PDB file of C-alpha atoms in Angstrom:
ATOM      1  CA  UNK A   1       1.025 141.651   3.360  1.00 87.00           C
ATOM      2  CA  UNK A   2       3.894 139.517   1.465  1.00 92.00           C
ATOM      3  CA  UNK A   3       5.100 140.694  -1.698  1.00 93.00           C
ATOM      4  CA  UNK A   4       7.419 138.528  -3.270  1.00 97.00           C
ATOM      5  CA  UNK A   5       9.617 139.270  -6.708  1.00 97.00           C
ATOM      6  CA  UNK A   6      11.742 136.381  -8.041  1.00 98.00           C
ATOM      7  CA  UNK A   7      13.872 135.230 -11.060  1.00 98.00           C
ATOM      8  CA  UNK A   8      12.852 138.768 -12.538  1.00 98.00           C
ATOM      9  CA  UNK A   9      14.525 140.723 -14.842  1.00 98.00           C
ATOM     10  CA  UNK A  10      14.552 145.003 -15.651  1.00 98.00           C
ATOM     11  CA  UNK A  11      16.656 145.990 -18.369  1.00 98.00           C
ATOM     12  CA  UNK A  12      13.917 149.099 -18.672  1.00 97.00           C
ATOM     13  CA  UNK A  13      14.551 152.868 -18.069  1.00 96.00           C
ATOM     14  CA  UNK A  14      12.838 154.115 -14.905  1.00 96.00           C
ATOM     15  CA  UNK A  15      12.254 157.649 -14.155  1.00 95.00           C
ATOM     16  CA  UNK A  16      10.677 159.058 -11.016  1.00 91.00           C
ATOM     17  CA  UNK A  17      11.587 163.166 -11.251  1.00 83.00           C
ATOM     18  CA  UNK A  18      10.701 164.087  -7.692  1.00 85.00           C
ATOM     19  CA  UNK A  19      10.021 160.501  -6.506  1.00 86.00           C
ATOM     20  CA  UNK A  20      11.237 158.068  -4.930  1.00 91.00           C
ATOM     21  CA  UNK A  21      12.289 155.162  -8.379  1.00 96.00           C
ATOM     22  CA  UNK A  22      13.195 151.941  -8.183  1.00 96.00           C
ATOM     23  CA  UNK A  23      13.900 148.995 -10.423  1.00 96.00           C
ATOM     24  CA  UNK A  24      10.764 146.725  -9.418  1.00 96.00           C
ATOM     25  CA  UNK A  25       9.415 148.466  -6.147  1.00 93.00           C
ATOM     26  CA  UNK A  26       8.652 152.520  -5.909  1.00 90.00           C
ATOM     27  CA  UNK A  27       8.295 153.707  -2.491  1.00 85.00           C
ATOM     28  CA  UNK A  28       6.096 151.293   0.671  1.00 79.00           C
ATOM     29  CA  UNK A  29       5.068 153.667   3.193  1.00 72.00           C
ATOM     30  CA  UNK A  30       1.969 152.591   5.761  1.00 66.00           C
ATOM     31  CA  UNK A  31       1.826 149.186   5.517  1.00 66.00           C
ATOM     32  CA  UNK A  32       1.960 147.088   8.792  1.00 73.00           C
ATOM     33  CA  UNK A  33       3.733 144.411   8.515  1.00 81.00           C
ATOM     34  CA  UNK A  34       5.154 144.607   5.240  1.00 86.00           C
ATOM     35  CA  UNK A  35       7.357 141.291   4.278  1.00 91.00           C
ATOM     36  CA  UNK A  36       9.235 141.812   0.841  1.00 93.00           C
ATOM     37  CA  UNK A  37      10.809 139.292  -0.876  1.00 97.00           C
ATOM     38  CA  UNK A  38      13.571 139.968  -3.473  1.00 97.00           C
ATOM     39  CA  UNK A  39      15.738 136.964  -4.763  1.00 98.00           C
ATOM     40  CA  UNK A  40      17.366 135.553  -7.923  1.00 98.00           C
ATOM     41  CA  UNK A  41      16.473 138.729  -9.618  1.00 98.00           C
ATOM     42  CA  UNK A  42      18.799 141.632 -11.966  1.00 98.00           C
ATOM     43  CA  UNK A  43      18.030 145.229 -12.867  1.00 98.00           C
ATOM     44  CA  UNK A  44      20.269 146.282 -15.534  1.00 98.00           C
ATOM     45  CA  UNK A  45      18.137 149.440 -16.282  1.00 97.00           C
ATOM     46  CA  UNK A  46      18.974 152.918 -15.422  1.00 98.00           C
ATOM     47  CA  UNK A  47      17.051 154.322 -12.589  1.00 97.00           C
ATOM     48  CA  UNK A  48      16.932 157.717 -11.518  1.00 97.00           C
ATOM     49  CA  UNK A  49      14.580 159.464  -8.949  1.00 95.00           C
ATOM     50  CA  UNK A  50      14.717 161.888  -6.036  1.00 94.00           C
ATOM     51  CA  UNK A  51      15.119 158.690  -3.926  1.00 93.00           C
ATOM     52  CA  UNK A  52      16.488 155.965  -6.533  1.00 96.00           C
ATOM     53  CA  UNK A  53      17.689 152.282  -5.826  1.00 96.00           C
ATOM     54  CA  UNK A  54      18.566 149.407  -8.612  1.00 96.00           C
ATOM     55  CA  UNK A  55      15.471 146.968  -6.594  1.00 95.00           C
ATOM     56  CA  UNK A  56      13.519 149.281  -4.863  1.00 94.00           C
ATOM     57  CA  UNK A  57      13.194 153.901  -4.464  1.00 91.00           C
ATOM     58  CA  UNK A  58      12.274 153.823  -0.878  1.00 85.00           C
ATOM     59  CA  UNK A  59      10.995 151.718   2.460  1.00 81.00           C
ATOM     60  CA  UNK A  60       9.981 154.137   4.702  1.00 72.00           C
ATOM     61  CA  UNK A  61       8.083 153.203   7.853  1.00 67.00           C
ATOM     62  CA  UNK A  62       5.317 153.935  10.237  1.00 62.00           C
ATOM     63  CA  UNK A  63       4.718 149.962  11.096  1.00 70.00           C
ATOM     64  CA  UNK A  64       6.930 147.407  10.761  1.00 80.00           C
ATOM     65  CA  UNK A  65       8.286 146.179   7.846  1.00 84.00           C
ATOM     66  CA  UNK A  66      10.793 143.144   6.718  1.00 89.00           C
ATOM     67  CA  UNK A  67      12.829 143.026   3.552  1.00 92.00           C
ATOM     68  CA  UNK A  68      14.763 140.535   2.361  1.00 96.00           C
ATOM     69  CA  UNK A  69      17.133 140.600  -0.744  1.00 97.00           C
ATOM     70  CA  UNK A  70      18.683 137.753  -1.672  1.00 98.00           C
ATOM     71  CA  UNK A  71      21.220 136.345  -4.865  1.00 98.00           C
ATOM     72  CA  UNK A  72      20.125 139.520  -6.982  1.00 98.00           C
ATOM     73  CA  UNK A  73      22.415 141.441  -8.335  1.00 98.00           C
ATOM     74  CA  UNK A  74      22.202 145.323  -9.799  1.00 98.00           C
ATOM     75  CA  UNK A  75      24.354 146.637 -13.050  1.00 98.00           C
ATOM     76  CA  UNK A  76      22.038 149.553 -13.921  1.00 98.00           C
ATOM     77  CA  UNK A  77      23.455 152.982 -13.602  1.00 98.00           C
ATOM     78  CA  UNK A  78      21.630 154.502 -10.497  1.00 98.00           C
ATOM     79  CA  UNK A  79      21.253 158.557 -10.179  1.00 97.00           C
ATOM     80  CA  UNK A  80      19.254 160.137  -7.481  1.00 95.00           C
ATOM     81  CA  UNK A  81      18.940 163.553  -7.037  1.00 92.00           C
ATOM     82  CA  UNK A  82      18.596 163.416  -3.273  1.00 92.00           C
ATOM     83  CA  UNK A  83      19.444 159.572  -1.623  1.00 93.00           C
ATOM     84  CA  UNK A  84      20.913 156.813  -4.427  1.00 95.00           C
ATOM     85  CA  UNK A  85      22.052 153.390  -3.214  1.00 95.00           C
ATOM     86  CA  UNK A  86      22.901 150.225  -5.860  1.00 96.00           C
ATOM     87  CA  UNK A  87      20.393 148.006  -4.104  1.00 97.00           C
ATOM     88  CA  UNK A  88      17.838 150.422  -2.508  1.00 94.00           C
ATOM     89  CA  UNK A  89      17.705 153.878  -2.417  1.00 92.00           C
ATOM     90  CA  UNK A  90      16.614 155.657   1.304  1.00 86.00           C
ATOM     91  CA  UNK A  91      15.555 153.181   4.265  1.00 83.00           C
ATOM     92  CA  UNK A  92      13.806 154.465   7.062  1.00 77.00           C
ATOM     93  CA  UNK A  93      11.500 154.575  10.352  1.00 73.00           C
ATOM     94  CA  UNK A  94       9.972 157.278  11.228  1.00 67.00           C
ATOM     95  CA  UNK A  95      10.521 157.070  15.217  1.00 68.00           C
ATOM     96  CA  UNK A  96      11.496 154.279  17.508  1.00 68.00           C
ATOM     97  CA  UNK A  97       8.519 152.431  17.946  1.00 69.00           C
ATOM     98  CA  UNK A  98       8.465 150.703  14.503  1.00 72.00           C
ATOM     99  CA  UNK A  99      11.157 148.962  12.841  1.00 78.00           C
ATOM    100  CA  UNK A 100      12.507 148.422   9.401  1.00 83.00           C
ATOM    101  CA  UNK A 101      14.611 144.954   9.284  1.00 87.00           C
ATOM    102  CA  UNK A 102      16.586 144.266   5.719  1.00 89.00           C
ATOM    103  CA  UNK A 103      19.057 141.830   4.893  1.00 95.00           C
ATOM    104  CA  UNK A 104      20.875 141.236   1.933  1.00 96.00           C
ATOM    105  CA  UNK A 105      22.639 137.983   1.204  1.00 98.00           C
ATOM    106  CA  UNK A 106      24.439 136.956  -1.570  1.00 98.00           C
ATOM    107  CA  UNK A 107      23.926 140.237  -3.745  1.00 98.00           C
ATOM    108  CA  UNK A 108      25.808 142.863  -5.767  1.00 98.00           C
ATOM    109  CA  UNK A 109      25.876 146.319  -6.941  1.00 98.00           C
ATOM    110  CA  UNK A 110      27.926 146.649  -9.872  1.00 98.00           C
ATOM    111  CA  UNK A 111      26.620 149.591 -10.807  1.00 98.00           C
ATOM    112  CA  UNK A 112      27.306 152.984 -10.941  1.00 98.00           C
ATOM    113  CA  UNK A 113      25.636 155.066  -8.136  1.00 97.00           C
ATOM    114  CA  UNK A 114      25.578 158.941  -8.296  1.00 97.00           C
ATOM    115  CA  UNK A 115      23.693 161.336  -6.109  1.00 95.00           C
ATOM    116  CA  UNK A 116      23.259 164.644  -4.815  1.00 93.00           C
ATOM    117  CA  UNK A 117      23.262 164.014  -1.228  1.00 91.00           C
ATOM    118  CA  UNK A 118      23.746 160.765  -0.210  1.00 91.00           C
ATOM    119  CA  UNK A 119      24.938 157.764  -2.615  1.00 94.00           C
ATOM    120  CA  UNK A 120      25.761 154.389  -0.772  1.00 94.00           C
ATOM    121  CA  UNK A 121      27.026 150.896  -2.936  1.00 95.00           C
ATOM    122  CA  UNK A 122      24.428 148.267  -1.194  1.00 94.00           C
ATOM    123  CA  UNK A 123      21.430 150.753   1.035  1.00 90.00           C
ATOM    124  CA  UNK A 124      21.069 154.086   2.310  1.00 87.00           C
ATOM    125  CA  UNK A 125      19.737 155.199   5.786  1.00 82.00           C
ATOM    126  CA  UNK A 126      19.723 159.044   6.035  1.00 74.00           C
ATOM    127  CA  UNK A 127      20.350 159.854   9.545  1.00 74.00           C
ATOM    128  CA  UNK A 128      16.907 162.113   9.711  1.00 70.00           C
ATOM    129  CA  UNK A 129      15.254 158.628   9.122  1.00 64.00           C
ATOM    130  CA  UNK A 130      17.758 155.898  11.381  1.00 66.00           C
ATOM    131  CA  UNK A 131      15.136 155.865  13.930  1.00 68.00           C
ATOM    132  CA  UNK A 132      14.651 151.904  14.327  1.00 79.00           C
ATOM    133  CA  UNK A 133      16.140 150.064  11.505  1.00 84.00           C
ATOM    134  CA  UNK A 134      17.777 147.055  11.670  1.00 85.00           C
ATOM    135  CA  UNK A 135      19.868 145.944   8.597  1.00 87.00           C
ATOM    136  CA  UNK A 136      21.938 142.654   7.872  1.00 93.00           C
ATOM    137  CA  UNK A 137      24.440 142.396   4.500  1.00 95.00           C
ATOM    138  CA  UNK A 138      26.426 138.999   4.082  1.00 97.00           C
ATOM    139  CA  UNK A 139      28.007 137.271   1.721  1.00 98.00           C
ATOM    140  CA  UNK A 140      27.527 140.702  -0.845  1.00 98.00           C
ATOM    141  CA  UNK A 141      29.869 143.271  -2.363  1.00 97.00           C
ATOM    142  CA  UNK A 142      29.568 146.418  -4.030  1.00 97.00           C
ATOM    143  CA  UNK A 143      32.320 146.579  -7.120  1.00 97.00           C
ATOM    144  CA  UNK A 144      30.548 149.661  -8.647  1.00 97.00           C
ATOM    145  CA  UNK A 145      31.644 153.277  -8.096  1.00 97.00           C
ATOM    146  CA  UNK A 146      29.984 155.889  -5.774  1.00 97.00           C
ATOM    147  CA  UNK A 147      30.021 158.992  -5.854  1.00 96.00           C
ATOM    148  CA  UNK A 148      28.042 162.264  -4.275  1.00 94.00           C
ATOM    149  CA  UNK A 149      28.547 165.795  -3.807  1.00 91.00           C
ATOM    150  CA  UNK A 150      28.144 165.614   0.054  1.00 87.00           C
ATOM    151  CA  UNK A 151      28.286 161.704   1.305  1.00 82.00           C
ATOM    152  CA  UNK A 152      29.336 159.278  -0.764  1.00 80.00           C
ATOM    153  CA  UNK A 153      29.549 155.602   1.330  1.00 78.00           C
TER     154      UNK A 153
END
């Protein structure tokens, strides 16, 4: 399955509670060969969530799955109560026979992140979930601060 978001914009509030939030994509879980496509595309809303990123809560996989974001930049205020990162919240595999591959190129957090656990500037991989992921960040900076009362990265 492809899903592709482009030259998009959320200026919205989005508010999970317990799950995981994200500015255009929730939480993908189960779905084999997942390709998602983020590019030329801003959230300037304030997310918050257990698991809360600016583009998406939460990639979390049993198969394989591919994302991809690219030129998009974040300036929302991003508060999870668990996992926060400025671009996406918690990435994951669940064991070593499928992978997670993300890139991001040419992107920005300039957003505030805040969490209870873990808050990271671009992604966050919690080390119950590193399993098989694969991730790629060029060209991108995080100017916005982080902070968290155990990790903040």
């Amino acid at each position: 399955m492809l899903v592709t978001i482009s030259n998009c914009t959320n200026n919205g509030i989005c508010t999970g509670g317990d799950e995981y939030t994200g500015g255009f994509v929730g939480y993908c879980d189960e779905n084999n060969g997942l390709i998602i496509i983020i590019s030329n595309t801003v959230n300037n809303g304030l997310i918050t969530g257990e698991c809360a990123g600016g583009f998406a809560g939460g990639i979390l996989s049993n198969n394989n799955v591919n994302m991809t974001i690219s030129n998009s930049n974040n300036t929302g205020v991003i508060t999870g109560n668990s996992v926060a990162g400025g671009l996406v919240g918690g990435i994951g595999s669940k064991n070593d026979h499928h992978s997670v591959s993300f890139s991001i190129i040419s992107s920005a957090n300039k957003g505030n992140v805040l969490a209870v656990f873990f808050a990271c500037g671009m992604i966050c991989v919690p080390p119950e979930n590193r399993g098989n992921v694969n991730a790629t960040v060029l060209n991108s900076i995080n100017k916005g601060s982080v902070n968290a009362t155990t990790n903040a990265y």
